[in-house]
Amino acid sequence: MYSNRRNFLKSSIAGTAGLYSFSSLFPFPKVYAQSLSEPDVEIVLSAKKINISLLTGQNTSMLGYEAKLVRGDSSVISLFQGGYMGPTLRFKQGQKVRITFQNDLDEKSIIHWHGLHLEEKYDSHPSYAIDPKNSFIYEFTVNQRPGTYWYHPHPHGRTAYQIYYGLAGMLIVEGGHEDQYDLPRGEFDLNYCIQDRLFKEDNSLSYLEGGGHDLMMGMMGDTLFVNGKRPIIEKLSKDAYRIRLLNGSNARLYKLAWSDGEPLTVIGNDGGLLEAPEKREYLYLAPGERVDLYRNFSNSNLYESINLQSIPFQQGQGSPFTLIPFEVNAEQKTQNVLPDNFSPIQKLDPILAENYDSPKKFTMEMTQGTGWTIDGLTYSMKQVREKETVKLNSMEIWEFENKMGMPHPVHIHGSQFQILSRMGSDIGFMDSGWKDTVLIAGGETVRLIKKFEDYTGYFPLHCHNLEHGSMGMMRDFKVV
Ligand code: C2O
Ligand code: CU
Ligand code: CU
């Protein structure tokens, strides 16, 4: 079962394949038994304790990912200096990738590639979590649609804690059909992970000290972090930008809007580009979700401040707060015209679903004694009910009903799905294109359609309000 699990110390001595990945870090001769053909990109990603300055005064103890490039172009890894955010990984569609995860924490962990469609062991079902000082090698071909994804820990019951303490990074897939469009690239392609944190007097993180309330609501902070740092003014030129956003918060939902009233132009979501840009006055971004915005600042005034904000959920309730402050402070450098359309997305046809007449229902509930549940059940590793068993190469309709008032972002591992219907009429949802995480508002029902292709095995589905997920608002489904 743990065929890919390597004891780091042992393998270094024995000279097994595990050594290979560390060859550039340690002065060992390159002796290795090669398991796969040569990868195009090879990275060692380690998780460790870090101590950094986030606020004025004392440092904060956190956890961080650190990446070392063993093979491939240096553009694969980009770092955010001075914060806790993991490096952004940029892969090209079709690349063969080898990533060695080195667990230098003092607890179990494993990395999940959120949004990627991978076989069970690389998708990191929690049963693959490795012990401290062990490593795990991922080898896969990036056959994903280009887009904005992310990576984070996924050990059973500890995911919320480890992400809160800093373990997360963005993963961008480039190339493929995106190459045919003149989209903003390089310095005009920006990515931001938005998170909130709560601190104690001594600048150490405060986690779940609010007891039951924090568990019920999910952990929310009062201090905003963008890419692992307190937000700073982002200086732009009068150009068009692609702005990739990830809500990497444990539990906080944002209602995005531009401060100058300009509608948001959305070009992509969880699964990459939409069929065509869509405009929204505001947009919800729930934990785990991504959205790619496009904005051309050529008509902005020099030194104009334009902020990406989160606005009140109900009119008159509170005031907007700034997520990312932008300032236009340089003249235009390039010309960019947003295409009217992107590649068509094939609509999954409900008539062809295995269960066209009887969608599988899952209910998001609060159950006495156990807290947040799915169908009244909490997570029980690899315990699947009949409806949680699906046939390989089939397509099914799943329906999520939220019986309570609190919204739940439902994330399903494996390939991405399409949303068929949503009960409510709020315009702030981006339900087109491919999704892997969908927000089910209070009292709402959402129907989606999903294919189960390529890989058999156990895959989790869970609430991406991380405290809910860790509490047990999670199930496995099994592809057979
Ligand atoms: Cu982003 Cu199962 O998680
Ligand atoms: Cu995932
Ligand atoms: Cu939830």
Short mmCIF file of C-alpha atoms and ligand atoms in Angstrom, two decimals:
data_model
loop_
_atom_site.label_atom_id
_atom_site.label_comp_id
_atom_site.label_asym_id
_atom_site.label_seq_id
_atom_site.Cartn_x
_atom_site.Cartn_y
_atom_site.Cartn_z
CA MET A 1 0.00 0.00 0.00
CA TYR A 2 2.79 2.42 0.80
CA SER A 3 4.79 1.50 -2.25
CA ASN A 4 5.74 5.11 -2.77
CA ARG A 5 6.52 5.80 0.80
CA ARG A 6 10.18 6.00 1.53
CA ASN A 7 12.00 6.25 4.74
CA PHE A 8 14.30 9.11 3.98
CA LEU A 9 17.16 8.06 6.19
CA LYS A 10 17.07 4.44 5.15
CA SER A 11 16.84 5.18 1.47
CA SER A 12 19.77 7.54 1.65
CA ILE A 13 21.90 4.75 2.96
CA ALA A 14 20.53 1.98 0.83
CA GLY A 15 20.69 3.97 -2.37
CA THR A 16 17.18 3.20 -3.53
CA ALA A 17 15.15 5.43 -5.80
CA GLY A 18 14.46 7.72 -2.87
CA LEU A 19 18.02 8.93 -3.00
CA TYR A 20 17.70 10.23 -6.48
CA SER A 21 15.56 13.19 -5.54
CA PHE A 22 18.03 14.34 -2.99
CA SER A 23 21.05 14.00 -5.18
CA SER A 24 21.37 17.70 -5.69
CA LEU A 25 20.97 18.46 -2.02
CA PHE A 26 23.38 15.96 -0.60
CA PRO A 27 26.81 15.09 -1.80
CA PHE A 28 26.00 11.52 -2.73
CA PRO A 29 26.97 10.08 -6.06
CA LYS A 30 24.04 9.74 -8.42
CA VAL A 31 23.23 6.07 -8.03
CA TYR A 32 19.61 5.35 -8.62
CA ALA A 33 17.19 2.78 -9.77
CA GLN A 34 15.00 4.74 -12.06
CA SER A 35 11.30 3.87 -11.77
CA LEU A 36 9.87 6.17 -14.40
CA SER A 37 11.22 7.72 -17.51
CA GLU A 38 13.04 10.99 -16.96
CA PRO A 39 10.75 13.72 -15.65
CA ASP A 40 10.76 17.18 -17.23
CA VAL A 41 10.50 18.81 -13.85
CA GLU A 42 11.70 17.59 -10.52
CA ILE A 43 11.19 19.30 -7.20
CA VAL A 44 11.82 18.53 -3.57
CA LEU A 45 9.13 20.10 -1.44
CA SER A 46 9.65 19.98 2.28
CA ALA A 47 7.32 20.98 5.09
CA LYS A 48 8.99 22.35 8.18
CA LYS A 49 8.62 24.61 11.17
CA ILE A 50 9.45 28.21 10.46
CA ASN A 51 9.76 31.29 12.58
CA ILE A 52 9.01 34.52 10.78
CA SER A 53 8.21 38.13 11.29
CA LEU A 54 4.60 38.77 10.29
CA LEU A 55 3.56 41.56 12.63
CA THR A 56 5.52 44.24 14.41
CA GLY A 57 7.21 42.85 17.45
CA GLN A 58 7.85 39.20 18.07
CA ASN A 59 8.15 36.56 15.40
CA THR A 60 5.47 33.96 14.81
CA SER A 61 6.06 30.20 14.77
CA MET A 62 4.43 28.63 11.76
CA LEU A 63 4.85 25.85 9.25
CA GLY A 64 6.09 26.39 5.74
CA TYR A 65 6.75 24.63 2.46
CA GLU A 66 10.15 25.04 0.94
CA ALA A 67 10.87 24.00 -2.63
CA LYS A 68 14.13 23.07 -4.31
CA LEU A 69 14.36 22.63 -8.01
CA VAL A 70 16.27 19.51 -8.97
CA ARG A 71 15.51 19.54 -12.67
CA GLY A 72 13.65 21.88 -15.00
CA ASP A 73 13.39 25.53 -15.79
CA SER A 74 13.82 28.01 -12.93
CA SER A 75 10.42 29.52 -13.79
CA VAL A 76 8.80 26.43 -12.21
CA ILE A 77 9.21 27.80 -8.70
CA SER A 78 8.43 31.35 -7.63
CA LEU A 79 8.77 32.49 -4.08
CA PHE A 80 6.93 35.09 -2.08
CA GLN A 81 9.64 36.76 -0.07
CA GLY A 82 9.09 37.42 3.58
CA GLY A 83 5.88 35.54 4.27
CA TYR A 84 4.80 32.05 5.15
CA MET A 85 3.18 31.25 1.79
CA GLY A 86 4.48 28.20 -0.03
CA PRO A 87 6.14 28.79 -3.38
CA THR A 88 3.98 28.98 -6.49
CA LEU A 89 4.61 26.04 -8.80
CA ARG A 90 4.14 26.59 -12.53
CA PHE A 91 3.84 23.53 -14.71
CA LYS A 92 3.11 23.20 -18.40
CA GLN A 93 0.40 20.95 -19.65
CA GLY A 94 1.97 17.66 -20.72
CA GLN A 95 5.02 17.92 -18.49
CA LYS A 96 6.19 14.90 -16.56
CA VAL A 97 6.65 15.93 -12.98
CA ARG A 98 8.37 14.30 -10.04
CA ILE A 99 7.89 15.86 -6.64
CA THR A 100 9.45 14.49 -3.49
CA PHE A 101 7.61 15.54 -0.40
CA GLN A 102 9.86 15.56 2.62
CA ASN A 103 8.03 15.66 5.94
CA ASP A 104 10.16 17.66 8.36
CA LEU A 105 7.23 18.37 10.66
CA ASP A 106 6.82 16.52 13.90
CA GLU A 107 3.51 15.05 12.85
CA LYS A 108 2.09 13.12 9.93
CA SER A 109 1.37 14.90 6.69
CA ILE A 110 0.84 14.41 2.98
CA ILE A 111 0.27 16.80 0.09
CA HIS A 112 -2.96 17.04 -1.86
CA TRP A 113 -2.91 18.71 -5.30
CA HIS A 114 -6.26 20.44 -5.11
CA GLY A 115 -8.03 20.39 -8.48
CA LEU A 116 -5.72 17.94 -10.20
CA HIS A 117 -7.05 14.63 -11.42
CA LEU A 118 -4.59 12.01 -10.19
CA GLU A 119 -4.55 8.39 -9.16
CA GLU A 120 -5.50 7.61 -5.58
CA LYS A 121 -2.01 7.58 -4.06
CA TYR A 122 -0.99 10.86 -5.70
CA ASP A 123 -4.32 12.50 -4.92
CA SER A 124 -3.28 11.79 -1.33
CA HIS A 125 -6.15 10.08 0.28
CA PRO A 126 -5.46 10.65 4.02
CA SER A 127 -4.38 7.02 4.38
CA TYR A 128 -1.17 7.96 2.54
CA ALA A 129 -0.04 10.39 5.25
CA ILE A 130 3.61 9.82 6.08
CA ASP A 131 5.42 10.01 9.39
CA PRO A 132 7.93 12.70 10.29
CA LYS A 133 11.31 12.34 8.56
CA ASN A 134 9.79 10.28 5.78
CA SER A 135 9.37 11.26 2.18
CA PHE A 136 6.83 10.48 -0.50
CA ILE A 137 7.43 10.66 -4.22
CA TYR A 138 4.75 11.88 -6.61
CA GLU A 139 5.18 11.17 -10.28
CA PHE A 140 2.59 12.29 -12.75
CA THR A 141 2.02 13.88 -16.10
CA VAL A 142 0.22 17.20 -15.95
CA ASN A 143 -2.75 16.38 -18.12
CA GLN A 144 -4.86 19.03 -16.51
CA ARG A 145 -6.61 21.92 -18.15
CA PRO A 146 -4.43 25.00 -17.75
CA GLY A 147 -5.62 27.05 -14.81
CA THR A 148 -5.17 27.99 -11.18
CA TYR A 149 -4.87 25.17 -8.68
CA TRP A 150 -3.23 24.75 -5.29
CA TYR A 151 -1.56 22.32 -2.95
CA HIS A 152 -1.97 21.77 0.75
CA PRO A 153 -1.71 19.05 3.42
CA HIS A 154 -4.39 16.39 3.74
CA PRO A 155 -3.68 14.20 6.79
CA HIS A 156 -6.77 12.96 8.57
CA GLY A 157 -8.05 15.41 11.15
CA ARG A 158 -5.01 17.70 10.87
CA THR A 159 -5.58 19.38 7.51
CA ALA A 160 -7.22 22.46 9.02
CA TYR A 161 -4.45 22.93 11.58
CA GLN A 162 -1.60 22.49 9.13
CA ILE A 163 -3.07 24.85 6.55
CA TYR A 164 -3.84 27.44 9.21
CA TYR A 165 -0.25 27.30 10.39
CA GLY A 166 0.93 28.12 6.89
CA LEU A 167 1.10 25.06 4.67
CA ALA A 168 -0.35 25.94 1.28
CA GLY A 169 0.86 27.07 -2.11
CA MET A 170 -0.55 27.82 -5.53
CA LEU A 171 -0.06 25.61 -8.55
CA ILE A 172 -0.52 27.08 -11.99
CA VAL A 173 -0.85 25.00 -15.11
CA GLU A 174 0.08 26.82 -18.30
CA GLY A 175 0.12 25.96 -21.98
CA GLY A 176 -2.44 23.84 -23.81
CA HIS A 177 -5.32 25.76 -25.32
CA GLU A 178 -4.36 28.92 -23.45
CA ASP A 179 -1.40 29.38 -25.77
CA GLN A 180 -3.63 30.48 -28.61
CA TYR A 181 -4.92 33.50 -26.67
CA ASP A 182 -3.20 36.76 -26.08
CA LEU A 183 -3.75 36.70 -22.33
CA PRO A 184 -1.66 38.79 -19.94
CA ARG A 185 1.54 36.88 -19.17
CA GLY A 186 4.71 37.32 -17.16
CA GLU A 187 4.56 40.42 -14.98
CA PHE A 188 0.90 40.86 -16.00
CA ASP A 189 -0.14 37.46 -14.68
CA LEU A 190 -0.62 37.84 -10.93
CA ASN A 191 -1.63 35.29 -8.35
CA TYR A 192 -2.87 35.86 -4.84
CA CYS A 193 -3.84 33.59 -2.00
CA ILE A 194 -6.16 35.28 0.48
CA GLN A 195 -6.22 34.11 4.10
CA ASP A 196 -7.19 35.38 7.53
CA ARG A 197 -5.48 34.66 10.83
CA LEU A 198 -5.98 35.38 14.51
CA PHE A 199 -3.10 36.22 16.85
CA LYS A 200 -2.42 36.32 20.55
CA GLU A 201 -0.72 39.20 22.34
CA ASP A 202 2.71 37.66 21.85
CA ASN A 203 2.15 37.39 18.07
CA SER A 204 1.71 33.64 18.19
CA LEU A 205 -1.22 32.24 16.22
CA SER A 206 -4.44 31.67 18.05
CA TYR A 207 -6.18 28.56 16.82
CA LEU A 208 -9.52 27.20 18.02
CA GLU A 209 -9.25 29.00 21.32
CA GLY A 210 -12.82 30.09 20.88
CA GLY A 211 -13.78 26.45 21.47
CA GLY A 212 -17.09 25.23 20.10
CA HIS A 213 -17.81 28.47 18.30
CA ASP A 214 -14.64 28.20 16.20
CA LEU A 215 -15.47 24.62 15.34
CA MET A 216 -19.04 25.42 14.39
CA MET A 217 -18.26 28.49 12.32
CA GLY A 218 -14.82 27.42 11.23
CA MET A 219 -11.72 29.33 12.29
CA MET A 220 -11.88 32.99 11.37
CA GLY A 221 -9.25 35.60 12.01
CA ASP A 222 -9.21 39.37 12.18
CA THR A 223 -5.98 39.88 10.28
CA LEU A 224 -5.77 39.50 6.54
CA PHE A 225 -2.87 37.87 4.72
CA VAL A 226 -2.17 37.94 1.01
CA ASN A 227 0.43 35.45 -0.16
CA GLY A 228 1.51 34.94 3.42
CA LYS A 229 2.10 38.60 4.24
CA ARG A 230 0.04 41.56 5.40
CA PRO A 231 -1.31 43.14 2.21
CA ILE A 232 0.87 45.79 0.65
CA ILE A 233 0.04 48.15 -2.20
CA GLU A 234 0.47 46.29 -5.46
CA LYS A 235 1.88 48.65 -8.07
CA LEU A 236 0.56 48.22 -11.56
CA SER A 237 1.03 49.85 -14.92
CA LYS A 238 -1.83 50.97 -17.15
CA ASP A 239 -2.04 47.50 -18.64
CA ALA A 240 -4.29 44.50 -18.75
CA TYR A 241 -3.74 41.96 -15.97
CA ARG A 242 -4.81 38.43 -15.25
CA ILE A 243 -5.46 38.26 -11.53
CA ARG A 244 -5.68 34.73 -10.17
CA LEU A 245 -7.29 34.49 -6.77
CA LEU A 246 -7.37 31.60 -4.34
CA ASN A 247 -9.37 31.67 -1.16
CA GLY A 248 -6.93 29.75 1.04
CA SER A 249 -8.71 30.74 4.25
CA ASN A 250 -9.86 28.04 6.61
CA ALA A 251 -13.43 29.26 6.83
CA ARG A 252 -13.94 32.83 5.69
CA LEU A 253 -16.09 33.50 2.67
CA TYR A 254 -15.39 36.64 0.63
CA LYS A 255 -17.75 38.64 -1.54
CA LEU A 256 -15.44 40.16 -4.10
CA ALA A 257 -15.96 43.53 -5.78
CA TRP A 258 -13.83 46.33 -7.19
CA SER A 259 -13.76 49.49 -5.09
CA ASP A 260 -14.47 51.74 -8.08
CA GLY A 261 -17.68 49.95 -9.01
CA GLU A 262 -16.29 48.41 -12.18
CA PRO A 263 -17.82 44.94 -12.62
CA LEU A 264 -15.52 41.96 -12.18
CA THR A 265 -14.54 40.34 -15.45
CA VAL A 266 -14.15 36.64 -14.80
CA ILE A 267 -12.17 34.61 -17.31
CA GLY A 268 -11.57 31.43 -15.33
CA ASN A 269 -12.56 29.48 -12.28
CA ASP A 270 -11.49 26.24 -10.52
CA GLY A 271 -10.96 24.35 -13.75
CA GLY A 272 -9.35 27.02 -15.92
CA LEU A 273 -10.75 29.32 -18.59
CA LEU A 274 -14.49 29.69 -19.02
CA GLU A 275 -15.98 29.49 -22.51
CA ALA A 276 -16.21 33.25 -22.53
CA PRO A 277 -15.51 36.06 -20.08
CA GLU A 278 -18.40 36.79 -17.72
CA LYS A 279 -19.11 39.95 -15.80
CA ARG A 280 -20.30 40.10 -12.22
CA GLU A 281 -21.07 43.02 -10.00
CA TYR A 282 -19.79 40.87 -7.13
CA LEU A 283 -18.62 37.31 -6.71
CA TYR A 284 -18.44 34.86 -3.84
CA LEU A 285 -15.15 33.14 -3.27
CA ALA A 286 -15.43 30.31 -0.75
CA PRO A 287 -12.53 28.46 0.90
CA GLY A 288 -10.84 26.27 -1.70
CA GLU A 289 -12.30 28.09 -4.72
CA ARG A 290 -10.28 29.95 -7.34
CA VAL A 291 -11.24 32.59 -9.82
CA ASP A 292 -9.25 34.29 -12.57
CA LEU A 293 -10.12 37.94 -13.14
CA TYR A 294 -9.11 40.12 -16.04
CA ARG A 295 -8.82 43.84 -15.74
CA ASN A 296 -7.46 46.39 -18.12
CA PHE A 297 -6.20 49.45 -16.28
CA SER A 298 -5.47 51.48 -19.40
CA ASN A 299 -8.29 53.91 -18.64
CA SER A 300 -7.31 54.38 -15.02
CA ASN A 301 -5.65 57.55 -13.88
CA LEU A 302 -2.05 57.55 -12.92
CA TYR A 303 -1.72 57.06 -9.12
CA GLU A 304 -5.30 55.91 -8.85
CA SER A 305 -5.97 53.40 -6.08
CA ILE A 306 -8.26 50.57 -7.05
CA ASN A 307 -8.87 47.97 -4.41
CA LEU A 308 -10.15 44.49 -4.62
CA GLN A 309 -12.58 44.35 -1.73
CA SER A 310 -14.83 42.06 0.16
CA ILE A 311 -18.20 43.76 0.50
CA PRO A 312 -20.91 43.13 3.12
CA PHE A 313 -23.02 40.04 2.56
CA GLN A 314 -26.15 42.00 3.21
CA GLN A 315 -26.59 45.62 2.31
CA GLY A 316 -26.04 47.90 5.24
CA GLN A 317 -24.38 45.14 7.27
CA GLY A 318 -20.86 46.27 7.96
CA SER A 319 -18.55 47.97 5.50
CA PRO A 320 -16.32 46.74 2.70
CA PHE A 321 -12.75 45.79 3.55
CA THR A 322 -9.78 45.80 1.26
CA LEU A 323 -8.31 42.46 0.24
CA ILE A 324 -5.70 43.63 -2.25
CA PRO A 325 -4.86 47.33 -2.64
CA PHE A 326 -3.76 48.14 -6.19
CA GLU A 327 -2.24 51.37 -7.41
CA VAL A 328 -1.71 52.29 -11.02
CA ASN A 329 1.58 54.11 -11.12
CA ALA A 330 3.21 53.52 -14.49
CA GLU A 331 2.29 54.17 -18.09
CA GLN A 332 1.03 51.48 -20.39
CA LYS A 333 3.63 49.03 -21.69
CA THR A 334 1.64 46.64 -23.84
CA GLN A 335 -1.56 46.36 -25.80
CA ASN A 336 -3.95 43.65 -24.83
CA VAL A 337 -7.42 42.86 -26.07
CA LEU A 338 -9.54 40.38 -24.18
CA PRO A 339 -10.84 37.65 -26.50
CA ASP A 340 -14.64 37.37 -26.76
CA ASN A 341 -14.49 33.62 -26.46
CA PHE A 342 -12.23 30.86 -25.27
CA SER A 343 -12.29 27.18 -26.23
CA PRO A 344 -15.75 25.65 -25.99
CA ILE A 345 -16.39 23.46 -22.96
CA GLN A 346 -18.26 20.30 -23.70
CA LYS A 347 -21.41 20.20 -21.58
CA LEU A 348 -21.85 16.96 -19.69
CA ASP A 349 -25.27 15.70 -20.70
CA PRO A 350 -27.46 14.68 -17.74
CA ILE A 351 -29.37 12.26 -19.96
CA LEU A 352 -26.21 10.24 -20.31
CA ALA A 353 -25.69 10.02 -16.56
CA GLU A 354 -25.92 6.62 -14.89
CA ASN A 355 -28.57 7.96 -12.52
CA TYR A 356 -30.43 10.44 -14.69
CA ASP A 357 -33.73 9.69 -12.93
CA SER A 358 -32.40 9.51 -9.42
CA PRO A 359 -29.67 11.95 -8.47
CA LYS A 360 -27.66 10.84 -5.47
CA LYS A 361 -28.52 13.10 -2.56
CA PHE A 362 -26.09 14.27 0.07
CA THR A 363 -27.23 16.49 2.90
CA MET A 364 -25.08 18.89 4.83
CA GLU A 365 -26.33 18.69 8.38
CA MET A 366 -25.63 19.60 11.95
CA THR A 367 -26.11 16.57 14.10
CA GLN A 368 -26.49 16.54 17.85
CA GLY A 369 -23.33 15.29 19.47
CA THR A 370 -21.22 14.97 16.32
CA GLY A 371 -21.36 18.45 14.85
CA TRP A 372 -21.21 18.97 11.12
CA THR A 373 -21.97 15.88 9.08
CA ILE A 374 -22.83 14.63 5.64
CA ASP A 375 -26.10 12.66 5.79
CA GLY A 376 -25.70 12.63 9.56
CA LEU A 377 -22.39 10.78 9.25
CA THR A 378 -18.88 11.86 10.05
CA TYR A 379 -15.77 10.71 8.24
CA SER A 380 -14.79 7.13 8.57
CA MET A 381 -11.82 6.30 6.41
CA LYS A 382 -12.61 3.97 3.51
CA GLN A 383 -16.09 3.21 4.81
CA VAL A 384 -18.29 3.68 1.79
CA ARG A 385 -22.01 3.24 1.46
CA GLU A 386 -23.66 1.94 -1.66
CA LYS A 387 -24.24 5.41 -3.03
CA GLU A 388 -20.61 6.28 -2.41
CA THR A 389 -19.53 3.52 -4.75
CA VAL A 390 -19.31 4.50 -8.40
CA LYS A 391 -18.30 2.67 -11.52
CA LEU A 392 -15.17 3.58 -13.40
CA ASN A 393 -16.02 5.41 -16.63
CA SER A 394 -19.48 6.32 -15.45
CA MET A 395 -21.05 9.73 -15.05
CA GLU A 396 -23.37 10.60 -12.19
CA ILE A 397 -25.58 13.39 -10.95
CA TRP A 398 -25.04 14.33 -7.32
CA GLU A 399 -27.23 16.68 -5.37
CA PHE A 400 -26.11 18.55 -2.28
CA GLU A 401 -28.70 19.91 0.06
CA ASN A 402 -27.76 22.32 2.79
CA LYS A 403 -30.27 21.91 5.57
CA MET A 404 -28.81 24.66 7.71
CA GLY A 405 -28.28 28.39 7.38
CA MET A 406 -24.53 28.28 7.17
CA PRO A 407 -22.92 27.96 3.73
CA HIS A 408 -20.69 24.95 3.01
CA PRO A 409 -18.13 24.83 0.20
CA VAL A 410 -18.25 21.22 -1.01
CA HIS A 411 -15.06 19.89 -2.57
CA ILE A 412 -14.93 16.59 -4.44
CA HIS A 413 -11.60 14.99 -5.27
CA GLY A 414 -10.88 13.46 -8.65
CA SER A 415 -11.83 14.99 -11.96
CA GLN A 416 -13.70 18.25 -12.08
CA PHE A 417 -17.47 18.52 -12.35
CA GLN A 418 -20.06 20.81 -13.89
CA ILE A 419 -22.89 22.47 -12.05
CA LEU A 420 -26.33 21.65 -13.42
CA SER A 421 -28.52 23.75 -11.23
CA ARG A 422 -28.65 25.90 -8.16
CA MET A 423 -31.84 26.64 -6.34
CA GLY A 424 -31.15 30.23 -5.42
CA SER A 425 -31.03 33.23 -7.73
CA ASP A 426 -28.09 35.14 -6.26
CA ILE A 427 -25.87 36.41 -9.08
CA GLY A 428 -22.66 36.13 -7.08
CA PHE A 429 -21.87 32.52 -7.98
CA MET A 430 -19.60 31.49 -10.81
CA ASP A 431 -21.15 28.19 -11.77
CA SER A 432 -20.05 27.91 -15.38
CA GLY A 433 -17.10 25.92 -16.64
CA TRP A 434 -15.32 23.26 -14.62
CA LYS A 435 -15.42 23.24 -10.83
CA ASP A 436 -13.99 21.19 -8.00
CA THR A 437 -15.41 23.19 -5.09
CA VAL A 438 -18.92 24.55 -4.98
CA LEU A 439 -20.51 26.76 -2.38
CA ILE A 440 -23.87 25.51 -1.14
CA ALA A 441 -25.55 28.51 0.43
CA GLY A 442 -27.76 28.18 3.48
CA GLY A 443 -30.96 26.25 2.75
CA GLU A 444 -29.89 25.72 -0.84
CA THR A 445 -29.70 22.70 -3.11
CA VAL A 446 -27.08 22.37 -5.86
CA ARG A 447 -26.97 19.65 -8.48
CA LEU A 448 -23.79 18.70 -10.27
CA ILE A 449 -22.62 16.18 -12.82
CA LYS A 450 -19.30 14.38 -12.60
CA LYS A 451 -17.40 11.77 -14.56
CA PHE A 452 -15.40 9.09 -12.80
CA GLU A 453 -12.59 8.34 -15.19
CA ASP A 454 -9.09 6.92 -15.33
CA TYR A 455 -8.52 5.84 -11.75
CA THR A 456 -10.14 3.46 -9.31
CA GLY A 457 -9.76 3.82 -5.57
CA TYR A 458 -10.88 5.92 -2.65
CA PHE A 459 -11.30 9.65 -2.99
CA PRO A 460 -12.58 12.11 -0.40
CA LEU A 461 -15.40 14.59 -0.69
CA HIS A 462 -15.69 17.15 2.06
CA CYS A 463 -16.59 20.59 3.22
CA HIS A 464 -13.69 22.97 2.52
CA ASN A 465 -14.56 24.98 5.56
CA LEU A 466 -11.52 23.26 7.00
CA GLU A 467 -12.72 22.96 10.57
CA HIS A 468 -15.90 21.34 9.28
CA GLY A 469 -13.86 18.94 7.18
CA SER A 470 -11.50 18.05 10.00
CA MET A 471 -14.46 17.63 12.35
CA GLY A 472 -15.78 14.96 10.03
CA MET A 473 -17.90 16.70 7.38
CA MET A 474 -16.20 14.44 4.94
CA ARG A 475 -16.83 11.09 3.26
CA ASP A 476 -14.95 8.82 0.93
CA PHE A 477 -16.29 7.59 -2.34
CA LYS A 478 -14.88 4.61 -4.11
CA VAL A 479 -14.43 4.20 -7.83
CA VAL A 480 -14.53 0.52 -8.79
CU1 C2O B 1 -8.38 21.31 -0.94
CU2 C2O B 1 -9.57 17.55 0.04
O1 C2O B 1 -8.94 19.44 -0.31
CU CU B 2 -8.92 18.43 -3.68
CU CU B 3 -19.09 23.20 6.12
#
